[in-house]
Short mmCIF file of C-alpha atoms and ligand atoms in Angstrom, two decimals:
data_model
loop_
_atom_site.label_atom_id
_atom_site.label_comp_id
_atom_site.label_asym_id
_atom_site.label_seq_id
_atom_site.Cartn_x
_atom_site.Cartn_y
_atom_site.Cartn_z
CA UNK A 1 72.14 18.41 67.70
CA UNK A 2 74.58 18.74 64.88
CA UNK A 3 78.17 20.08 65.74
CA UNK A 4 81.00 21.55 63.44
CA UNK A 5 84.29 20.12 63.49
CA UNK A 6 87.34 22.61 62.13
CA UNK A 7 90.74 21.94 62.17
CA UNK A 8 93.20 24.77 61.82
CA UNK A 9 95.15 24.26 58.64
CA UNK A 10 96.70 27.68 57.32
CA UNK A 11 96.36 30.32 54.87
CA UNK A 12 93.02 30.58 53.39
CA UNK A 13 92.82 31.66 49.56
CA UNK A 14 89.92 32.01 46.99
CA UNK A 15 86.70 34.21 46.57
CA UNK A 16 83.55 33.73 49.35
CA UNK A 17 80.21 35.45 48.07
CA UNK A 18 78.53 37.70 50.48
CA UNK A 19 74.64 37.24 50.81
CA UNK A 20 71.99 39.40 51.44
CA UNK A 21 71.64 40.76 55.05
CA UNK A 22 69.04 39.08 57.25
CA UNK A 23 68.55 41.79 59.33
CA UNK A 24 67.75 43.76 56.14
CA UNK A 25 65.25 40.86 55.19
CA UNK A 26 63.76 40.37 58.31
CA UNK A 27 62.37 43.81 58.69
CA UNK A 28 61.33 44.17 54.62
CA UNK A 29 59.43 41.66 55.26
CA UNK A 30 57.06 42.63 57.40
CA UNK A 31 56.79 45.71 55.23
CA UNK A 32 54.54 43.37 53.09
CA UNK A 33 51.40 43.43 55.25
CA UNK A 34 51.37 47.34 54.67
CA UNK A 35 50.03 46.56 51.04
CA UNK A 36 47.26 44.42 49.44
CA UNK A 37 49.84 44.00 46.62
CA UNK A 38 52.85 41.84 46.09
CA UNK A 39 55.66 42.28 47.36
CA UNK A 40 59.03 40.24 46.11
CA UNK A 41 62.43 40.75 47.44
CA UNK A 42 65.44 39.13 45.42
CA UNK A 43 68.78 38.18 47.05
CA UNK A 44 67.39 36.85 50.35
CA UNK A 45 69.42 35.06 52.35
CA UNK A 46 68.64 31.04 53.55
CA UNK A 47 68.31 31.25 56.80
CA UNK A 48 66.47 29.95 59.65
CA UNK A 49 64.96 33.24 60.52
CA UNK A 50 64.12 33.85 57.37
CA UNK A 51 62.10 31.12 57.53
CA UNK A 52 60.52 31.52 61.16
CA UNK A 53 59.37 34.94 59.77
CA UNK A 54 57.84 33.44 56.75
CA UNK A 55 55.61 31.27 59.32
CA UNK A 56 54.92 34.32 61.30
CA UNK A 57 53.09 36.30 58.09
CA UNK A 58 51.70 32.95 56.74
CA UNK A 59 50.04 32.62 60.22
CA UNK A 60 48.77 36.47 59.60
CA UNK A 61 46.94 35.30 56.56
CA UNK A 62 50.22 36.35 54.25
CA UNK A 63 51.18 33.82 51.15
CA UNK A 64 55.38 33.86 50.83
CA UNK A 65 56.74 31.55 48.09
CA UNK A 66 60.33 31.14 48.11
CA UNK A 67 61.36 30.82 44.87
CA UNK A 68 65.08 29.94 42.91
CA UNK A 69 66.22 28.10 45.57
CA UNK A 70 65.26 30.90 48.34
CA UNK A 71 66.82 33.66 46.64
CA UNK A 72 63.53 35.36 46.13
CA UNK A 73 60.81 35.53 48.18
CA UNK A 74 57.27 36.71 46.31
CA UNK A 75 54.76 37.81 49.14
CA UNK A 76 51.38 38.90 48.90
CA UNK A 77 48.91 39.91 52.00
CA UNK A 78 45.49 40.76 49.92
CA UNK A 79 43.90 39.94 52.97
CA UNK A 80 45.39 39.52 56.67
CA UNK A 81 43.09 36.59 58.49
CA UNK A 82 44.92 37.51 61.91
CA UNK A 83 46.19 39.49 63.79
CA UNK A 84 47.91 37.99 66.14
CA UNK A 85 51.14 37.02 66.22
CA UNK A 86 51.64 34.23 68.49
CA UNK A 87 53.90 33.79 71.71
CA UNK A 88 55.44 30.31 70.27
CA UNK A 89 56.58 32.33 67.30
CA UNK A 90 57.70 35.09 68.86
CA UNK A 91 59.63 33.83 71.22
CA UNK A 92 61.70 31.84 68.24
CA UNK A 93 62.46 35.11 67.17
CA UNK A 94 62.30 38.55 68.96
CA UNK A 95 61.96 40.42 65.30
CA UNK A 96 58.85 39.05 64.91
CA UNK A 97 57.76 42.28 66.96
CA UNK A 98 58.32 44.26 63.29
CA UNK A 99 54.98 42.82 62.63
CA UNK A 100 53.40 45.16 64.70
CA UNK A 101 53.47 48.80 63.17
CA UNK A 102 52.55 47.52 60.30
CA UNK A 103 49.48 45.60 61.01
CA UNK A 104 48.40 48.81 63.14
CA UNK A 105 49.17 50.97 60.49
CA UNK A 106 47.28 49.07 57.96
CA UNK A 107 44.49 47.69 59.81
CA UNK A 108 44.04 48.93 63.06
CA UNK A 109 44.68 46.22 65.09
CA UNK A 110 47.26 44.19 65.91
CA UNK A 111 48.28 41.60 69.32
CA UNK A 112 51.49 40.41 69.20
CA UNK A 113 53.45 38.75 72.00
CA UNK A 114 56.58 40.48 74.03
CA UNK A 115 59.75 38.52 72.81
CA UNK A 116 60.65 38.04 76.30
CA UNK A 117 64.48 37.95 77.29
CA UNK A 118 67.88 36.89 74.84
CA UNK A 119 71.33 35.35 75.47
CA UNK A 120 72.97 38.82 75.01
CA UNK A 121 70.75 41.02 76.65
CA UNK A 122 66.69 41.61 78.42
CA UNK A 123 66.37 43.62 75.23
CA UNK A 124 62.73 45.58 76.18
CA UNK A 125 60.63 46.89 73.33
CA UNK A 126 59.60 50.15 74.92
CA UNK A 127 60.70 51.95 72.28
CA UNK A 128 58.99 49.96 69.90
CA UNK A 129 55.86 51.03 71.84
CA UNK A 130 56.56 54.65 72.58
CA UNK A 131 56.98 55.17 69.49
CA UNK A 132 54.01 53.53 68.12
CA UNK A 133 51.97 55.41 71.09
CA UNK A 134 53.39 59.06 69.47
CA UNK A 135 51.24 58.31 66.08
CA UNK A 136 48.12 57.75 67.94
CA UNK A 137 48.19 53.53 69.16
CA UNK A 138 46.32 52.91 72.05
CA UNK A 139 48.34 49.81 73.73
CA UNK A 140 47.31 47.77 76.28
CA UNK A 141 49.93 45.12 77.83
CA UNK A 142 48.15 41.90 79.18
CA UNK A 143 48.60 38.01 78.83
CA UNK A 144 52.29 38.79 77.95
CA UNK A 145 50.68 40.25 74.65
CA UNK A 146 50.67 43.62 73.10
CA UNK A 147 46.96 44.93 72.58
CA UNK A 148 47.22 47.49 70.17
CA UNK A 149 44.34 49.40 68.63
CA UNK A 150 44.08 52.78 66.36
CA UNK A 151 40.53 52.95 65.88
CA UNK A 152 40.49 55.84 63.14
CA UNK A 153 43.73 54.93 61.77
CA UNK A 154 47.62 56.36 62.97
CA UNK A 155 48.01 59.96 62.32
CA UNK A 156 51.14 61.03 62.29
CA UNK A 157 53.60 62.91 65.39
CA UNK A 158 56.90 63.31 66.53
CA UNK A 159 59.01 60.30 67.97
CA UNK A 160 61.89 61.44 70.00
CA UNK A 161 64.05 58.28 70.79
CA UNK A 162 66.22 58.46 74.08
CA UNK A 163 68.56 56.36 72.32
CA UNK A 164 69.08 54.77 68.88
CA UNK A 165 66.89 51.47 68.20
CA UNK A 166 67.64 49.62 65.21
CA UNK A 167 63.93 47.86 65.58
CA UNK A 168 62.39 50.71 66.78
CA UNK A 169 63.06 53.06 64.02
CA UNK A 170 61.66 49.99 61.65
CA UNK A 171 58.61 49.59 63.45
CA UNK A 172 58.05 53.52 63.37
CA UNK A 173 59.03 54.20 59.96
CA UNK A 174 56.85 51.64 58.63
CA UNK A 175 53.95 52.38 60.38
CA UNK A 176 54.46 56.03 59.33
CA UNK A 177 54.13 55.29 56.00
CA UNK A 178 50.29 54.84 56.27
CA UNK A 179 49.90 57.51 59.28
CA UNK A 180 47.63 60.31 58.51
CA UNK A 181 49.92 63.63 58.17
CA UNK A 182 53.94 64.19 58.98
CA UNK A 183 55.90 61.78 61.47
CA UNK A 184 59.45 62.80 62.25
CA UNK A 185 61.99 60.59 63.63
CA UNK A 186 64.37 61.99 65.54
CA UNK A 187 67.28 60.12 66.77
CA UNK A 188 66.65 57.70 64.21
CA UNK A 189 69.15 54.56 63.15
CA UNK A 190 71.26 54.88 60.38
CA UNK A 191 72.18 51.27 59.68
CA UNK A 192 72.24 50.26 56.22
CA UNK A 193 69.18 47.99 57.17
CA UNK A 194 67.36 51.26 57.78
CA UNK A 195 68.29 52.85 54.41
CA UNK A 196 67.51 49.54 52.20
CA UNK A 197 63.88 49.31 54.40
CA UNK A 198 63.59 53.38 53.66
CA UNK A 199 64.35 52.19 49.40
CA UNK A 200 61.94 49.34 49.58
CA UNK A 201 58.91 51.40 51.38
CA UNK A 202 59.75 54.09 48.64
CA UNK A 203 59.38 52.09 46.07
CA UNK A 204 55.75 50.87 47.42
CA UNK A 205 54.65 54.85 46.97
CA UNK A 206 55.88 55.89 50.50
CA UNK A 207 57.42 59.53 50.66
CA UNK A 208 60.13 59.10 53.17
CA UNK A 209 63.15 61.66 53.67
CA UNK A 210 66.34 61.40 55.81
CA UNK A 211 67.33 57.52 55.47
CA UNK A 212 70.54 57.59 56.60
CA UNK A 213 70.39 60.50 59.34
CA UNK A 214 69.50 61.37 62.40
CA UNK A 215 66.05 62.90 61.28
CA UNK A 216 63.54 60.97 59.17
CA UNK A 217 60.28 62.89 57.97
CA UNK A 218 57.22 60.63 56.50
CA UNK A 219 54.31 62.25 54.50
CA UNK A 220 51.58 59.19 54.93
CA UNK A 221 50.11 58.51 52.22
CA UNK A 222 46.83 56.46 51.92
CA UNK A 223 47.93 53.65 50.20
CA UNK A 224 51.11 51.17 49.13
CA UNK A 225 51.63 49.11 46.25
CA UNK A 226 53.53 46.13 45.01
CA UNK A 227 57.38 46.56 44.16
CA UNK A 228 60.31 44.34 43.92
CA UNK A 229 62.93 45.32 45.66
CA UNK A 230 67.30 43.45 46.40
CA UNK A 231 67.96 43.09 49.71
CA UNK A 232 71.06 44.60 50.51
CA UNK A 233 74.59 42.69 51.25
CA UNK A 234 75.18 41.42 54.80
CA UNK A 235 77.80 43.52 56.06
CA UNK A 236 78.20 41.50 59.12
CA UNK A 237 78.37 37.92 56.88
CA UNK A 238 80.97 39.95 55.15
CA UNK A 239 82.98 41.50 58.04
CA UNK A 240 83.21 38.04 59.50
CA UNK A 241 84.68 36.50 56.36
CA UNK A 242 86.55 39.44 56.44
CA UNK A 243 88.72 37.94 59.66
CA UNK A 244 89.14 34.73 57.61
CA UNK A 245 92.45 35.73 55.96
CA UNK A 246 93.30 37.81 58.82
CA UNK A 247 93.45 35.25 61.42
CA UNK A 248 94.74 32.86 59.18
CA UNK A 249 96.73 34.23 56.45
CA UNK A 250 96.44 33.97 52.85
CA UNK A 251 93.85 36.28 50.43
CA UNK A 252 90.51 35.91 50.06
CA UNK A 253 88.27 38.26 48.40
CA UNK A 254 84.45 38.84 49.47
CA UNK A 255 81.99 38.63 46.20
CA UNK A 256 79.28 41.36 46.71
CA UNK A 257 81.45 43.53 49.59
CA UNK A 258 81.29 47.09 49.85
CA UNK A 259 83.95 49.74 52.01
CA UNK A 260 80.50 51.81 52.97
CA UNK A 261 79.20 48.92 54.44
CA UNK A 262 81.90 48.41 57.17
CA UNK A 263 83.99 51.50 57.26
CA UNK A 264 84.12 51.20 60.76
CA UNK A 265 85.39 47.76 61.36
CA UNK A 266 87.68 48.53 58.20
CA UNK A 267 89.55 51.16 59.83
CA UNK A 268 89.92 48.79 62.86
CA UNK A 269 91.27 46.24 60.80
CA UNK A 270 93.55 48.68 59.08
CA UNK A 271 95.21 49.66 62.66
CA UNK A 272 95.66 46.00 63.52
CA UNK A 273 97.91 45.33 60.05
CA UNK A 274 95.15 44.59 57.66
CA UNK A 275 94.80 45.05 54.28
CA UNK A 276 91.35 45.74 52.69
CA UNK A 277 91.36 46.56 48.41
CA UNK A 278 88.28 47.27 46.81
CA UNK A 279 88.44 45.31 43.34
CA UNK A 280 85.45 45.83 41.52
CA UNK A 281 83.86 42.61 42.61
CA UNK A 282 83.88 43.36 46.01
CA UNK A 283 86.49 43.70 48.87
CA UNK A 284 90.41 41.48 48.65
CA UNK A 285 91.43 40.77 52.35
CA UNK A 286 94.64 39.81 53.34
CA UNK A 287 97.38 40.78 56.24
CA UNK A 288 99.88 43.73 55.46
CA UNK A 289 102.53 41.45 57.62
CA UNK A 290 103.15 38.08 60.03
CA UNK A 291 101.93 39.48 62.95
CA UNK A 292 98.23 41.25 64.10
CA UNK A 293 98.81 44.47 66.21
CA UNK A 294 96.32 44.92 69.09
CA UNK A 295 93.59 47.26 68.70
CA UNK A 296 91.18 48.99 71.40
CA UNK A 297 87.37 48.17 70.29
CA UNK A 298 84.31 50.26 71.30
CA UNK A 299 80.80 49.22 69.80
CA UNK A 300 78.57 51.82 68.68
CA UNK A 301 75.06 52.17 66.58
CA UNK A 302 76.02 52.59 62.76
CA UNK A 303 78.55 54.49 61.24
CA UNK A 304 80.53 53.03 64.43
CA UNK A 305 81.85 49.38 64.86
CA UNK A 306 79.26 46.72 64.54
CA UNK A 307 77.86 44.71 67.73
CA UNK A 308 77.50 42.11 65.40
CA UNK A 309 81.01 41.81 64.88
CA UNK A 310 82.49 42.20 68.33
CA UNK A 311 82.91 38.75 69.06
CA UNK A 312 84.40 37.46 65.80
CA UNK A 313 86.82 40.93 66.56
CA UNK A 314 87.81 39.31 69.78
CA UNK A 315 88.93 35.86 67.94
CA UNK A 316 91.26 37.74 66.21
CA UNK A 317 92.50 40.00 69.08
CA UNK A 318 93.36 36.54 70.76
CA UNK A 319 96.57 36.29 68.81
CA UNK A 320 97.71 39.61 68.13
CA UNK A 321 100.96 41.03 69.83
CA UNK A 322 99.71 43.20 72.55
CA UNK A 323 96.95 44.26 74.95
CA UNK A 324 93.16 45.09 73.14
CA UNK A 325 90.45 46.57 75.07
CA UNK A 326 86.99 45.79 73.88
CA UNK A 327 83.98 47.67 74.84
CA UNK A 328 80.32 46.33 74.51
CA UNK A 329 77.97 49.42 74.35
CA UNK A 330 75.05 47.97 72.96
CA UNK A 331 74.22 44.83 74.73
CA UNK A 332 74.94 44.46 78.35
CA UNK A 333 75.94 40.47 77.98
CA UNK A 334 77.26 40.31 74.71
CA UNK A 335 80.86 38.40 75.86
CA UNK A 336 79.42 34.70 76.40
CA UNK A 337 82.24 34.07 73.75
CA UNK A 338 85.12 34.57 76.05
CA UNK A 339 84.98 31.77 78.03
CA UNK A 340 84.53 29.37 75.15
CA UNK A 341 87.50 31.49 73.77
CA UNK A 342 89.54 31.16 76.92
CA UNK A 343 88.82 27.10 76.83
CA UNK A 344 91.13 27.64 73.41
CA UNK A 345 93.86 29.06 75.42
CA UNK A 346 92.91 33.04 74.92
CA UNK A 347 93.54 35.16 77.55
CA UNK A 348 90.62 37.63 78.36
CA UNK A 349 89.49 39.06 81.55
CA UNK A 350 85.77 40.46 81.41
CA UNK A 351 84.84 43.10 84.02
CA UNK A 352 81.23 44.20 82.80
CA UNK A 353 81.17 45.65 79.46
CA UNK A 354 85.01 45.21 78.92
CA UNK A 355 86.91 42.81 78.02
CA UNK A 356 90.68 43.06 77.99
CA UNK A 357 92.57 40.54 75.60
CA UNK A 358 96.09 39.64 76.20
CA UNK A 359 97.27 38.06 72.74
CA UNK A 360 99.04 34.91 73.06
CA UNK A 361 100.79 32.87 70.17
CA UNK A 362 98.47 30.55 69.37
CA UNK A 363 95.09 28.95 70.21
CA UNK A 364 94.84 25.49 70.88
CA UNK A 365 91.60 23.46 69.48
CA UNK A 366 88.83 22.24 71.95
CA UNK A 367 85.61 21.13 72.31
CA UNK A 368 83.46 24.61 72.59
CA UNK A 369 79.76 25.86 73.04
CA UNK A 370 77.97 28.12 70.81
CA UNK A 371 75.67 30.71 72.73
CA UNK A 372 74.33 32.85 69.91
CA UNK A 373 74.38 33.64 66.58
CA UNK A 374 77.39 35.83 66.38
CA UNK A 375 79.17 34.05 69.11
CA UNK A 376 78.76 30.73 67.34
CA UNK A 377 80.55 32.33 64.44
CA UNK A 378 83.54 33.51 66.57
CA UNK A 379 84.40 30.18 68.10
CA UNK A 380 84.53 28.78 63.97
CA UNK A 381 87.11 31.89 63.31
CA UNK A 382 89.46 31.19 66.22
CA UNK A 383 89.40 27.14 65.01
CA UNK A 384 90.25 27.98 62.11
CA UNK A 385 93.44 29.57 63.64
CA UNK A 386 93.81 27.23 66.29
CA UNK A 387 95.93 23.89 66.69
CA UNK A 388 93.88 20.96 66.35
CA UNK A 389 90.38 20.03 66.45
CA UNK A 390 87.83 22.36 67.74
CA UNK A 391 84.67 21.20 67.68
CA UNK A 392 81.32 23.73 67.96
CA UNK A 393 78.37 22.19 69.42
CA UNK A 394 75.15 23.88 69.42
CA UNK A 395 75.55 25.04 65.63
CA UNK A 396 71.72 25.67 65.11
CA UNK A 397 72.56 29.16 66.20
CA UNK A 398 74.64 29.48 63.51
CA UNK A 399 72.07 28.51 60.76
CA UNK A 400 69.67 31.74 62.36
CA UNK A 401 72.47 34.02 60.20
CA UNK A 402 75.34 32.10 58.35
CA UNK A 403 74.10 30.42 55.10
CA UNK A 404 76.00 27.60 54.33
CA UNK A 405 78.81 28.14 56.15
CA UNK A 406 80.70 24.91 56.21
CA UNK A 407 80.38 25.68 51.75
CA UNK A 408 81.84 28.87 51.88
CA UNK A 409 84.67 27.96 54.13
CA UNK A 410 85.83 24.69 52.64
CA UNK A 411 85.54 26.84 49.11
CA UNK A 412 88.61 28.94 50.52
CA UNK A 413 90.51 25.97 51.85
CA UNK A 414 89.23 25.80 55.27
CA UNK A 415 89.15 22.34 56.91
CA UNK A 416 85.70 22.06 58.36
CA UNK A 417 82.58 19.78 58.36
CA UNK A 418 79.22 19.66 59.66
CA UNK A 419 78.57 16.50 61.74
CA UNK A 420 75.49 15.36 62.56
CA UNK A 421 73.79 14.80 66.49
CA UNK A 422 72.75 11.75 67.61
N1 EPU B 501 66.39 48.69 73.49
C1 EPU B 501 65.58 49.12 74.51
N2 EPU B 501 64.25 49.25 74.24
C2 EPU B 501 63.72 49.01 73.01
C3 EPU B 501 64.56 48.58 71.97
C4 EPU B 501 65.91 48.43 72.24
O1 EPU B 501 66.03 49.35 75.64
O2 EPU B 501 62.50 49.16 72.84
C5 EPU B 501 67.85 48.54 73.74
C6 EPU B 501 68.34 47.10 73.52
O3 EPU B 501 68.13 46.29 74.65
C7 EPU B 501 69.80 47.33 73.18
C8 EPU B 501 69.78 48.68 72.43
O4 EPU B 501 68.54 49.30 72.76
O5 EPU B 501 70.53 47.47 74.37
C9 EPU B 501 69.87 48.57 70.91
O6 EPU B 501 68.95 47.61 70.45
P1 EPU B 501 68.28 47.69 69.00
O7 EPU B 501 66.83 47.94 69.17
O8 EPU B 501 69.05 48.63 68.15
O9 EPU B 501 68.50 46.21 68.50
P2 EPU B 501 67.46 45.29 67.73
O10 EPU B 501 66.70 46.08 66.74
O11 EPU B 501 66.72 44.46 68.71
C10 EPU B 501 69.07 44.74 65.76
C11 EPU B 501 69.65 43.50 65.16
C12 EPU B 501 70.68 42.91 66.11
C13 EPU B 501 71.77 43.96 66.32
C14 EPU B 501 71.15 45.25 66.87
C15 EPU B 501 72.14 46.38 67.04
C16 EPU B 501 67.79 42.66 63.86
C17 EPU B 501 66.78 41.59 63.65
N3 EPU B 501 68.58 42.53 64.92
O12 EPU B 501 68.46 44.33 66.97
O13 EPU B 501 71.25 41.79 65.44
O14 EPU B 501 72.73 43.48 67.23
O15 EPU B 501 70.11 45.70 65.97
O16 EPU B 501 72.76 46.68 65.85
O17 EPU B 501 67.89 43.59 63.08
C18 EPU B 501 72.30 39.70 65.25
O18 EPU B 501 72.05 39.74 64.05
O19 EPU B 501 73.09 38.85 65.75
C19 EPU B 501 71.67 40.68 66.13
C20 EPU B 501 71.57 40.52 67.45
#
């Protein structure tokens, strides 16, 4: 297994360019089995997800060439050969269950394996099912499979979430889209993945209303066509290179970045000394002075502060002058990252969802273990801070969500290489 070596070596300066968001492109593309025409989405990101789902709808019966290096992905599911999406894919990926709704929706039928547990959480898919039950699914759970069936089609109803579900309110408002009659959403997600999937489905013919709120209403209509369609920037790729100048000094400014994207974590940033400038290109990052204040940290579902960036938050808390309190809302064992963290010298104390960061002067490099995705990411931020080596093993959770990484770092100044396992 490969491992990434990083050696902490100063300020940081030049431009890093933001791709598009997987968890955008992971959910639009599913959205191609809903039509018999092609689908193509332009600024996808290179990822290894990206590439589990494209097995997942080529083992449906889907065609996806990835095209200009992998920047654009032209789909096309005239006809679906399965309908089953299989437990060794599945498990690879949990968002594989986005297949779901819209196989049902479009055909009828659909078995797909539960995703089983994750490193951060058991993260169920009731929702996912409730919600598909509201517009008429029958759903039978056997074999570790989902049996779902909607004989004369999904008609549409009202889905009352108990919470919000990023997934969830994909998986509904997809299969809505071909639903006989009205489906309202109600608690729905407002993440900017939500909005760009709500854009994407419009531009297929769907009549959706309420992206972006609480509420979502879908008139079904009988049919979707082809559309092209940009999948939107990856606001957590960019509020992690966001930390880059701010645990390490220097400016760099993130190609593609937009305020809207990350109020949220912006305003946190802002409190600990930060300075964020919009410039036309994107968003210039550097620190307002020496020293990063603590801040207090509570995760919430979009417009509040990302999940996704809780742990790379925490890398930067580790060195700030004070006391921070972090608070994990979402995910019930999302802090794997602060005993790799405290291996580096940080001082954190984790009683159940909180994590309380003393800030010390400076981390020292050591050999570390990447747990997940955004994790993985976290340990690279505080090396780059730290004194010394650090080495990450276990980097293949990184490639799930960073594209190039080592690329984009060493392009700022960062001292950093990929080494290969034995
Ligand atoms: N939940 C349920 N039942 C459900 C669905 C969710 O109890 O049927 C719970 C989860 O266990 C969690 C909470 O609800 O405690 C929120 O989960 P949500 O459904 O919103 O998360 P998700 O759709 O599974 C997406 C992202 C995650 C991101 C979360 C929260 C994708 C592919 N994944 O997951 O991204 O953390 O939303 O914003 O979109 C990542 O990229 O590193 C990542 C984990």
């Amino acid at each position: 297994m490969d491992s990434i070596i990083v050696t902490g070596n100063g300020p940081l300066s030049g431009q890093i360019p933001i791709a598009g968001a997987k968890n955008a492109c992971l959910t639009l593309m599913p959205a191609t089995l809903l039509s018999d025409e092609p689908l193509t989405l332009t600024n996808a990101p290179r990822l290894s997800d990206i590439r589990t789902m494209t097995a997942l709808l080529a083992s449906l019966g889907a065609e996806v060439s990835s095209l200009q290096d992998g920047k654009v992905l032209a789909m096309s599911s005239h006809d679906l050969t399965s309908h089953k999406a299989d437990y060794d894919i599945v498990r690879k990926m949990r968002a594989s269950i986005l297949v779901l709704g819209p196989m049902l929706a479009r055909d009828g039928q659909a078995v797909v394996s539960l995703p089983g547990g994750c490193a951060i959480g058991a993260r169920p898919v009731d929702l996912h099912l409730r919600a598909l039950e509201a517009l008429g699914a029958e759903l039978d759970l056997r074999d570790g499979y989902v049996h779902a069936k909607a004989p004369g089609g999904l008609k549409g109803g009202v889905i009352e979430f108990p919470f919000v579900s990023v997934g969830a309110t994909e998986n509904a408002l997809m299969a809505a889209t071909l639903a006989k009659g009205t489906t309202v959403i109600r608690s729905a997600a407002k993440e900017p993945e939500i909005v760009d999937l709500a854009l994407c489905l419009r531009k297929m013919g769907a009549q959706i209303e309420g992206e972006g709120t609480d509420t979502i209403t879908v008139q079904g209509v009988d049919r979707l066509h082809g559309a092209t369609h940009p999948v939107v920037t990856d606001r957590i790729e960019l509020g992690t290179y966001m930390l880059d100048p701010s645990i390490c000094g220097g400016e760099v400014e993130l190609l593609g970045g937009k305020r809207d994207l990350v109020g949220a974590f912006c305003n946190k940033l802002d409190e600990a000394g930060i300075e964020v400038t919009e410039t036309g290109r994107g968003l210039s990052v550097k620190r307002r002075e020496d020293h990063i204040k603590a801040v207090d940290v509570t995760t919430e579902p979009f417009p509040g502060f990302p999940t996704d960036l809780q742990a790379q938050m925490m890398a930067l808390l580790a060195t700030a002058d004070g006391v921070s309190v972090l608070e994990e809302k979402i995910f019930e064992n999302r802090f794997m990252h602060a005993p790799e963290l405290m291996r580096m010298g940080a001082k954190i104390d984790v009683h159940g969802g909180t994590a309380t960061v003393t800030g010390v002067d400076r981390l020292k490099g050591a050999p570390v273990m990447a747990t997940d995705l955004r994790a993985s990411v976290s340990l690279i931020l505080a090396g780059l801070a730290a004194e010394g080596a650090t080495t990450v093993s276990r980097v293949y959770h990184l490639d799930r969500g960073y594209e190039h990484v080592v690329r984009k770092l060493q392009g700022v100044g960062a001292l950093i290489e990929r080494v290969p396992g034995a």
